[in-house]
CSV table of C-alpha atoms in Angstrom, one decimal:
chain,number,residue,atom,x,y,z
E,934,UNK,CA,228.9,86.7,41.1
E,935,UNK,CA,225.2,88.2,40.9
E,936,UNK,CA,224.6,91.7,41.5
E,937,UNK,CA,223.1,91.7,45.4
E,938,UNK,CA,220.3,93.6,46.2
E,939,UNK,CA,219.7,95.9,49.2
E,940,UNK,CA,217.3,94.3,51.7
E,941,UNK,CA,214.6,97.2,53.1
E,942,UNK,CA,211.4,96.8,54.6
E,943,UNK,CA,209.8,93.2,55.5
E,944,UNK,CA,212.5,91.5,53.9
E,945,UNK,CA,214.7,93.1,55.6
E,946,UNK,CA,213.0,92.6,59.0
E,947,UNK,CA,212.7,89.0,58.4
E,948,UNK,CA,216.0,88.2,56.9
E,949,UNK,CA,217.7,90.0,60.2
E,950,UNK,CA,215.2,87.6,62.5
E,951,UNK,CA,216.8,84.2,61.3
E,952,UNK,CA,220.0,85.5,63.0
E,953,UNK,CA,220.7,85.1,66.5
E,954,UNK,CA,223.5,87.8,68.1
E,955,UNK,CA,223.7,89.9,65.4
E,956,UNK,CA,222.9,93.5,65.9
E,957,UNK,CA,222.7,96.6,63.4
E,958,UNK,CA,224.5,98.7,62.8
E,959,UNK,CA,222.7,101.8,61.4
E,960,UNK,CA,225.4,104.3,60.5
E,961,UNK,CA,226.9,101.5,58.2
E,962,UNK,CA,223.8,99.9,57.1
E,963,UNK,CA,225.8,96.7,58.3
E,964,UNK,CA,225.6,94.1,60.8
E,965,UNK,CA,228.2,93.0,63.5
E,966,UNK,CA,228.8,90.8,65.8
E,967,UNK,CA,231.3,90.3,68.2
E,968,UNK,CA,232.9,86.3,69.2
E,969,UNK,CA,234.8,85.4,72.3
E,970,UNK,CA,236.9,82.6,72.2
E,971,UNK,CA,239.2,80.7,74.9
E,972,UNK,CA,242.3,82.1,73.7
E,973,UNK,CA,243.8,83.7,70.6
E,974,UNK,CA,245.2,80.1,69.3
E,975,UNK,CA,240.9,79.7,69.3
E,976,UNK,CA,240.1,82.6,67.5
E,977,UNK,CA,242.7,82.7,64.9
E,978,UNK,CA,241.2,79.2,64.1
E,979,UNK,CA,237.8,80.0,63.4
E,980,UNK,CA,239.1,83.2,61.5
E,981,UNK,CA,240.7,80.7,59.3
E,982,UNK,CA,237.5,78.5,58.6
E,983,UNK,CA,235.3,81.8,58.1
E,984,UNK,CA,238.2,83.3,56.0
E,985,UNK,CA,237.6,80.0,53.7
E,986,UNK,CA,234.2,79.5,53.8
E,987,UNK,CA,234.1,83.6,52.5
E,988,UNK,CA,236.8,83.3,49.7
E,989,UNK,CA,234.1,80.3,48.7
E,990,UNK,CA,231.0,83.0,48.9
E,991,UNK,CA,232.9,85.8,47.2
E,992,UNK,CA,232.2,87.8,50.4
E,993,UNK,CA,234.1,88.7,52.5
E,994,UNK,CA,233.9,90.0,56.5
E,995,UNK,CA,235.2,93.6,58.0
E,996,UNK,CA,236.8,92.3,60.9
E,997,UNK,CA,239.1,92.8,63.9
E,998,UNK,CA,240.7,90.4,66.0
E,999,UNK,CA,242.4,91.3,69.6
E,1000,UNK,CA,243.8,88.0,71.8
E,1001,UNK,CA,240.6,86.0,72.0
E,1002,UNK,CA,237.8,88.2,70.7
E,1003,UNK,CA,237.1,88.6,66.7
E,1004,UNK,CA,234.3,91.3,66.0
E,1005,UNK,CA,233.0,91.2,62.9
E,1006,UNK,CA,231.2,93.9,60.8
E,1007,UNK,CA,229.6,92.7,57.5
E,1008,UNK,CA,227.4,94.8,54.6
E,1009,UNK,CA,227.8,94.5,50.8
E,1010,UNK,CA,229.8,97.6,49.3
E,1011,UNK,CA,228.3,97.5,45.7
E,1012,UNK,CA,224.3,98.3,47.6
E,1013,UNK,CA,225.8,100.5,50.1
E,1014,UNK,CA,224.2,98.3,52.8
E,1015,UNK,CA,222.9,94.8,53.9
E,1016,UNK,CA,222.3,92.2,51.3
E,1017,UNK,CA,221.3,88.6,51.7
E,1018,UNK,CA,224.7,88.0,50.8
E,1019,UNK,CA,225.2,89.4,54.2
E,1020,UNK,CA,222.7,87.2,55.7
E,1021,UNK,CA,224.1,83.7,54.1
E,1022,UNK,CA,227.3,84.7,55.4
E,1023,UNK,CA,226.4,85.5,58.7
E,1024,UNK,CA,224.1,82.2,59.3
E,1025,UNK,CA,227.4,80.3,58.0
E,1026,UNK,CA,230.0,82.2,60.1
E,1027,UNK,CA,227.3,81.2,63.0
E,1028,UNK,CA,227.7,77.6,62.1
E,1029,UNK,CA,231.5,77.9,62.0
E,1030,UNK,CA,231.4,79.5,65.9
E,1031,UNK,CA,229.5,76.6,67.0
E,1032,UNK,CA,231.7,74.0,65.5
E,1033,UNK,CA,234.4,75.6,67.9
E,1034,UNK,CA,232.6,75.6,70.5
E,1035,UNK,CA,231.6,79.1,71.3
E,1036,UNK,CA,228.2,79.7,73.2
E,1037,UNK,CA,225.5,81.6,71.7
E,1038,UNK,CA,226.7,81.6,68.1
């Protein structure tokens, strides 16, 4: 795995713009989202896919799961804040929502 850079400024601002839902979260330097499902059976699901597609990326989501809601927080440790690592992730974990159905991922 390469080394991730932290993303300031422009790139930053632009990287955060091709994600839809995702909010900041500034006393992290992370970003976070939070997934409702139709029922816990749902959710634990599409924790599975995203826990498979991360173990493929070698980065891996801060999350909590509670009956049908998953809330996930991600920012890469080794910058001390949001990477583009981050940003793949969250654009793929976006894909996975969709494929099960949940609105506005």
């Amino acid at each position: 795995m390469t080394r991730a850079e932290k993303l300031t400024g422009e790139a930053r601002k632009s990287a955060l713009q091709r994600l839809s839902g995702w909010t900041e979260n500034v006393s992290r330097d992370a970003i976070e989202k939070r997934f409702l499902f139709s029922d816990f059976s749902a959710a634990f699901g599409f924790m599975t896919r995203v826990a498979l597609a991360a173990e493929t990326m070698d980065h891996h989501p801060e999350w909590s799961n509670v009956w049908r809601t998953v809330d996930i927080v991600l920012t890469s440790h080794d910058v001390k804040g949001v990477s583009e690592r981050d940003i793949a992730l969250a654009e793929t974990i976006d894909r996975l929502a969709r494929a099960c159905g949940v609105e506005g991922a």
